PDB file of C-alpha atoms and ligand atoms in Angstrom:
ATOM      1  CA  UNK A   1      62.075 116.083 -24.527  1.00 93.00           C
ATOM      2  CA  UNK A   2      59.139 113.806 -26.342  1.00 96.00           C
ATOM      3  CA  UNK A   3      60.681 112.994 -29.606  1.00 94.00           C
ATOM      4  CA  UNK A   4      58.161 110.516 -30.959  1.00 96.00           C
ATOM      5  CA  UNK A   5      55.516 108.115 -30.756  1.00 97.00           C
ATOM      6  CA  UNK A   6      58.001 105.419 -30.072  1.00 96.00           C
ATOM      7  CA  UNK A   7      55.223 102.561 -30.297  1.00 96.00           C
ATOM      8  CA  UNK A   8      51.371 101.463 -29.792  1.00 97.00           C
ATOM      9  CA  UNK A   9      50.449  98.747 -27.686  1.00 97.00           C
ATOM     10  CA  UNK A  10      47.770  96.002 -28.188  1.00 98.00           C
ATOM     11  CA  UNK A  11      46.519  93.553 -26.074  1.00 98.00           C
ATOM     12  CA  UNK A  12      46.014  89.751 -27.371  1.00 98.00           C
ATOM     13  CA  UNK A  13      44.786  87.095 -25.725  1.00 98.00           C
ATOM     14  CA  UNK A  14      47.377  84.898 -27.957  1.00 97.00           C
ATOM     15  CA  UNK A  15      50.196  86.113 -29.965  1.00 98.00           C
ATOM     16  CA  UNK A  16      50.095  83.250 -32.066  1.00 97.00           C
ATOM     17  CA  UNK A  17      46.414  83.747 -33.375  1.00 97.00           C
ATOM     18  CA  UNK A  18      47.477  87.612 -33.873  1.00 97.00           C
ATOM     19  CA  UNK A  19      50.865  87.578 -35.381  1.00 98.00           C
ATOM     20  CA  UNK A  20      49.843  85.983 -38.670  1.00 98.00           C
ATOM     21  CA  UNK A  21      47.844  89.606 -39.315  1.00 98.00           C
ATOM     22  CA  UNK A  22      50.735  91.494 -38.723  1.00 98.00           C
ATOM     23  CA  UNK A  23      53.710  89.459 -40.260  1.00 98.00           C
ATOM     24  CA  UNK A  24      51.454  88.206 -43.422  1.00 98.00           C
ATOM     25  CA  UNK A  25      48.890  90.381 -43.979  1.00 98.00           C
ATOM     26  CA  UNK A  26      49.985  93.842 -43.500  1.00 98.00           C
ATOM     27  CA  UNK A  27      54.148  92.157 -44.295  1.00 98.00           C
ATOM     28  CA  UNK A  28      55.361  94.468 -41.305  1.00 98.00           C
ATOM     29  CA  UNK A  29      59.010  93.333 -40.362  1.00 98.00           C
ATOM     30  CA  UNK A  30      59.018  91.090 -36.946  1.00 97.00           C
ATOM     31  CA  UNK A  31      61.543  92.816 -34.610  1.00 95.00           C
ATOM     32  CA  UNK A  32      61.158  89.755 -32.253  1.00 95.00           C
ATOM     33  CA  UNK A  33      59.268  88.289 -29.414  1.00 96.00           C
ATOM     34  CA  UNK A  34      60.452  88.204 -25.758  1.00 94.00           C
ATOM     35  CA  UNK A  35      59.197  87.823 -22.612  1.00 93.00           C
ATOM     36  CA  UNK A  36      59.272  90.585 -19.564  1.00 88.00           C
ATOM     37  CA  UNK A  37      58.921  89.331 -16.666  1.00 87.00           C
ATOM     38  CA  UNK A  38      58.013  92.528 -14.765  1.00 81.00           C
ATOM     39  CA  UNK A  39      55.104  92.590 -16.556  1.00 86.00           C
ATOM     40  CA  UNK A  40      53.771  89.222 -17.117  1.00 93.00           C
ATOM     41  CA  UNK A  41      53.793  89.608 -20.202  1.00 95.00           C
ATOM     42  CA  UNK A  42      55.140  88.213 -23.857  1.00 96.00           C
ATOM     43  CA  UNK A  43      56.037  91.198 -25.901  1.00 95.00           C
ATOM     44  CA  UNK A  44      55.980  90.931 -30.158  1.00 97.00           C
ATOM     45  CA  UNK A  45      57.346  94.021 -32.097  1.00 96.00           C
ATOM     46  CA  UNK A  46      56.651  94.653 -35.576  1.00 98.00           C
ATOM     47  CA  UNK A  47      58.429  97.691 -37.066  1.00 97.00           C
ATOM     48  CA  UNK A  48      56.056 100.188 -39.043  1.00 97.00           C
ATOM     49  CA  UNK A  49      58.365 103.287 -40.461  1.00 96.00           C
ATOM     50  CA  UNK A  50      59.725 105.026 -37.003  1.00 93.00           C
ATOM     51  CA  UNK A  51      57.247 103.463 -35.311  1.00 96.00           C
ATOM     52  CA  UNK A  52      56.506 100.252 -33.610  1.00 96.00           C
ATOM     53  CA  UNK A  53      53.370  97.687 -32.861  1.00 97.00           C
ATOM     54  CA  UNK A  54      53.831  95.844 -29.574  1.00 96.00           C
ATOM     55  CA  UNK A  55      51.581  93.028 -29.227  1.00 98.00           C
ATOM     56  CA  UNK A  56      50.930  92.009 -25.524  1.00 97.00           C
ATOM     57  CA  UNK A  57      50.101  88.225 -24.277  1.00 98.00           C
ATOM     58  CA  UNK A  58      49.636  87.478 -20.739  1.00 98.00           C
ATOM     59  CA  UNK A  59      51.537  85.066 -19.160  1.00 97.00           C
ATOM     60  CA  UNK A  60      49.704  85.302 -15.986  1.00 96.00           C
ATOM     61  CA  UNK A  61      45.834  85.720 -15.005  1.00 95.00           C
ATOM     62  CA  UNK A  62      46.918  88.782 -12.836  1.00 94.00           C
ATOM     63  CA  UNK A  63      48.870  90.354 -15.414  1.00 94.00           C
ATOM     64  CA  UNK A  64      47.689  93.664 -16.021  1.00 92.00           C
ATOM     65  CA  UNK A  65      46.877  92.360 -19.684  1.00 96.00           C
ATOM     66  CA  UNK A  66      44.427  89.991 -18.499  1.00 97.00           C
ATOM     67  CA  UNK A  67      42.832  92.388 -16.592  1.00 95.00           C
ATOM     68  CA  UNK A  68      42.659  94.489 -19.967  1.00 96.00           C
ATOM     69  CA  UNK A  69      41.193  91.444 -21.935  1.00 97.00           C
ATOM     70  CA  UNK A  70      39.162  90.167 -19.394  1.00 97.00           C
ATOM     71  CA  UNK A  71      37.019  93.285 -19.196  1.00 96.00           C
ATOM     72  CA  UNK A  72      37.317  94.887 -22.498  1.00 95.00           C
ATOM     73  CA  UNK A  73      38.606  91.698 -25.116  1.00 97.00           C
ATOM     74  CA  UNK A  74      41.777  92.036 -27.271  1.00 97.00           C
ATOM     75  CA  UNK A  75      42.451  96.639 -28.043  1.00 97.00           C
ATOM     76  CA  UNK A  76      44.356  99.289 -28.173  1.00 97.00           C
ATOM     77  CA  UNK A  77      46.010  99.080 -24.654  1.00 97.00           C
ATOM     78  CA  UNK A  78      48.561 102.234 -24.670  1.00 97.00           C
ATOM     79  CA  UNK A  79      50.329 105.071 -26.749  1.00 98.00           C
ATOM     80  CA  UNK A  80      53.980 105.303 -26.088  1.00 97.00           C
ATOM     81  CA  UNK A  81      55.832 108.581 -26.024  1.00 98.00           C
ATOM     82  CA  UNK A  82      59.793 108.308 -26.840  1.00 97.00           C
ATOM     83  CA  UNK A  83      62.008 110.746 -24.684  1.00 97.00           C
ATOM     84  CA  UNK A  84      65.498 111.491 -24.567  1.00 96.00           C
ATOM     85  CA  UNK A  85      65.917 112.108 -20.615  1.00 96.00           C
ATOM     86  CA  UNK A  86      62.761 109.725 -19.310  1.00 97.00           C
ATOM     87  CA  UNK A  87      64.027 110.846 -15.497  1.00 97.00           C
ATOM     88  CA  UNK A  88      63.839 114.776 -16.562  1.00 97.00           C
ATOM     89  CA  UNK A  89      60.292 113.575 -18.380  1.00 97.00           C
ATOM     90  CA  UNK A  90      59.038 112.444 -15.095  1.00 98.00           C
ATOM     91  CA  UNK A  91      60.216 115.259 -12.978  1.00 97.00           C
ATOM     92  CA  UNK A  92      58.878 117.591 -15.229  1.00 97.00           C
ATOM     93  CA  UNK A  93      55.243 115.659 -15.738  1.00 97.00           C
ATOM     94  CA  UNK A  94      55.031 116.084 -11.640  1.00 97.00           C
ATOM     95  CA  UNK A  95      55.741 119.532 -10.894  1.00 98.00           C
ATOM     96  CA  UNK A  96      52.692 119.967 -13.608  1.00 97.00           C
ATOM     97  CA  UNK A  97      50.746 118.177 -11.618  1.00 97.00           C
ATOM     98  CA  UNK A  98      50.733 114.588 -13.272  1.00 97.00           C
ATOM     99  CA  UNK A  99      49.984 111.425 -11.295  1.00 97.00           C
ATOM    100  CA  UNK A 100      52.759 108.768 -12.563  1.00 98.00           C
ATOM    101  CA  UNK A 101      52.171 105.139 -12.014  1.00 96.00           C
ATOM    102  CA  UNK A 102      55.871 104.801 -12.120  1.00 96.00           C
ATOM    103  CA  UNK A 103      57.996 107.475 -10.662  1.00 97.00           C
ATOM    104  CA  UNK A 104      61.066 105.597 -11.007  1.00 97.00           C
ATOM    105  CA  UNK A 105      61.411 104.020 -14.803  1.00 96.00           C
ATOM    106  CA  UNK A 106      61.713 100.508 -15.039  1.00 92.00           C
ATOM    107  CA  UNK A 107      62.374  98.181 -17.258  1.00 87.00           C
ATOM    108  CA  UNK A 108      61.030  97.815 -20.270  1.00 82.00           C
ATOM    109  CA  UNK A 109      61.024  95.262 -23.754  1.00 76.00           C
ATOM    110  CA  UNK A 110      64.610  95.624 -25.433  1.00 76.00           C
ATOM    111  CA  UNK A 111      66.066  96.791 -22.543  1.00 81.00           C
ATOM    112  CA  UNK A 112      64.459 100.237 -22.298  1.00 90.00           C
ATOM    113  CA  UNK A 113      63.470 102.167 -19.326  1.00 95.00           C
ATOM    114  CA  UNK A 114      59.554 103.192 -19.396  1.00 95.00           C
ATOM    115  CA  UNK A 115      57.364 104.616 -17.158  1.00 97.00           C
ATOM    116  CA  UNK A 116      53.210 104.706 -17.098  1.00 96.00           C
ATOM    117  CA  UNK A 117      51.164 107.869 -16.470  1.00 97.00           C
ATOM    118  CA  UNK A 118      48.519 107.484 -14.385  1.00 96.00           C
ATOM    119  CA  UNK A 119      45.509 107.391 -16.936  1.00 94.00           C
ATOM    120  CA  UNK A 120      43.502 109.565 -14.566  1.00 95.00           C
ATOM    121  CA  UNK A 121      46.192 112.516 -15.754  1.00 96.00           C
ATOM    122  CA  UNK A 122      45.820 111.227 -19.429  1.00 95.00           C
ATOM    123  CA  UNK A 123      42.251 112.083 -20.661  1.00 94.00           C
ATOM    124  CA  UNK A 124      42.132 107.766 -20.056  1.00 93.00           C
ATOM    125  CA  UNK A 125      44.268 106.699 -22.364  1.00 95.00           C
ATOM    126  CA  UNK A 126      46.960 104.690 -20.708  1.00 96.00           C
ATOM    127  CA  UNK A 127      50.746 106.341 -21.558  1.00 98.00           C
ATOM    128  CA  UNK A 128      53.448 105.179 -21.563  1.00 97.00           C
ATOM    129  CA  UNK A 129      56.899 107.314 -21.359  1.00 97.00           C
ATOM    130  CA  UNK A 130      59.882 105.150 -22.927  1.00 96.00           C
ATOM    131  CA  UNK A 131      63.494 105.894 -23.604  1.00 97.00           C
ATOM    132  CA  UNK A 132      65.433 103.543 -25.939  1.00 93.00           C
ATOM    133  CA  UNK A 133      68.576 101.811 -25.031  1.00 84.00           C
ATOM    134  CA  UNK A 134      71.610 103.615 -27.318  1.00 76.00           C
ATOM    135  CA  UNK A 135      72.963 101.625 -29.432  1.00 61.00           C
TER     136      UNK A 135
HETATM  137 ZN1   ZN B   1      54.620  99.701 -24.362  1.00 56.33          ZN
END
């Protein structure tokens, strides 16, 4: 079951020019920055109430985030959904007829297990299904 809008995504060209805004402008609390790999991409969370901003930098020219920037410059990039059963989620999303990008989740920042909806099933806006590591 969707519990939440777990967090947004926005893609940067550079963390470092973009952090400032978040951290001491708008004072949001810095979760961290790491990199994922599986990706290509450097991940910053900032923690707004019960939900989070994830800043994306890409760490690679064929990154899917420099794809994103290249063509459209630094934006919104995706809306993700928290569930509490992500493999259920994805199941489900199919028999309704859903494309998925990922049909198996993988992994995501902070050890969490997302998945992408293909945005041709999501009015274009680019999805994301996450479900958070307990504890
Ligand atoms: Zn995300």
């Amino acid at each position: 079951m969707i519990k939440k809008i777990n967090h947004i995504g926005i893609a940067v060209a550079a963390l470092e020019e973009q952090i400032p805004f978040y951290r001491d402008i708008l004072c949001l609390e810095e979760l961290g920055t790491e990199e994922v790999p599986d990706q290509k991409v450097r991940v910053a969370m900032f923690k707004v109430g019960a939900i989070n901003i994830e800043l994306l930098e890409p760490t690679s020219d064929d990154s899917p985030i420099a794809k994103f920037i290249a063509k459209r410059g630094n934006g919104i990039h995706h809306i993700a959904y928290e569930s509490d059963g992500i493999v259920q989620e994805i199941h489900s999303f199919e028999d309704k007829g859903v494309q998925m990008l990922d049909k198996v989740p993988r992994e995501g920042a902070h050890g969490s297990l997302i998945a992408f909806l293909h945005p041709k099933s999501s009015g274009k806006i680019l999805t994301e299904l996450c479900q958070v590591k307990e504890g």
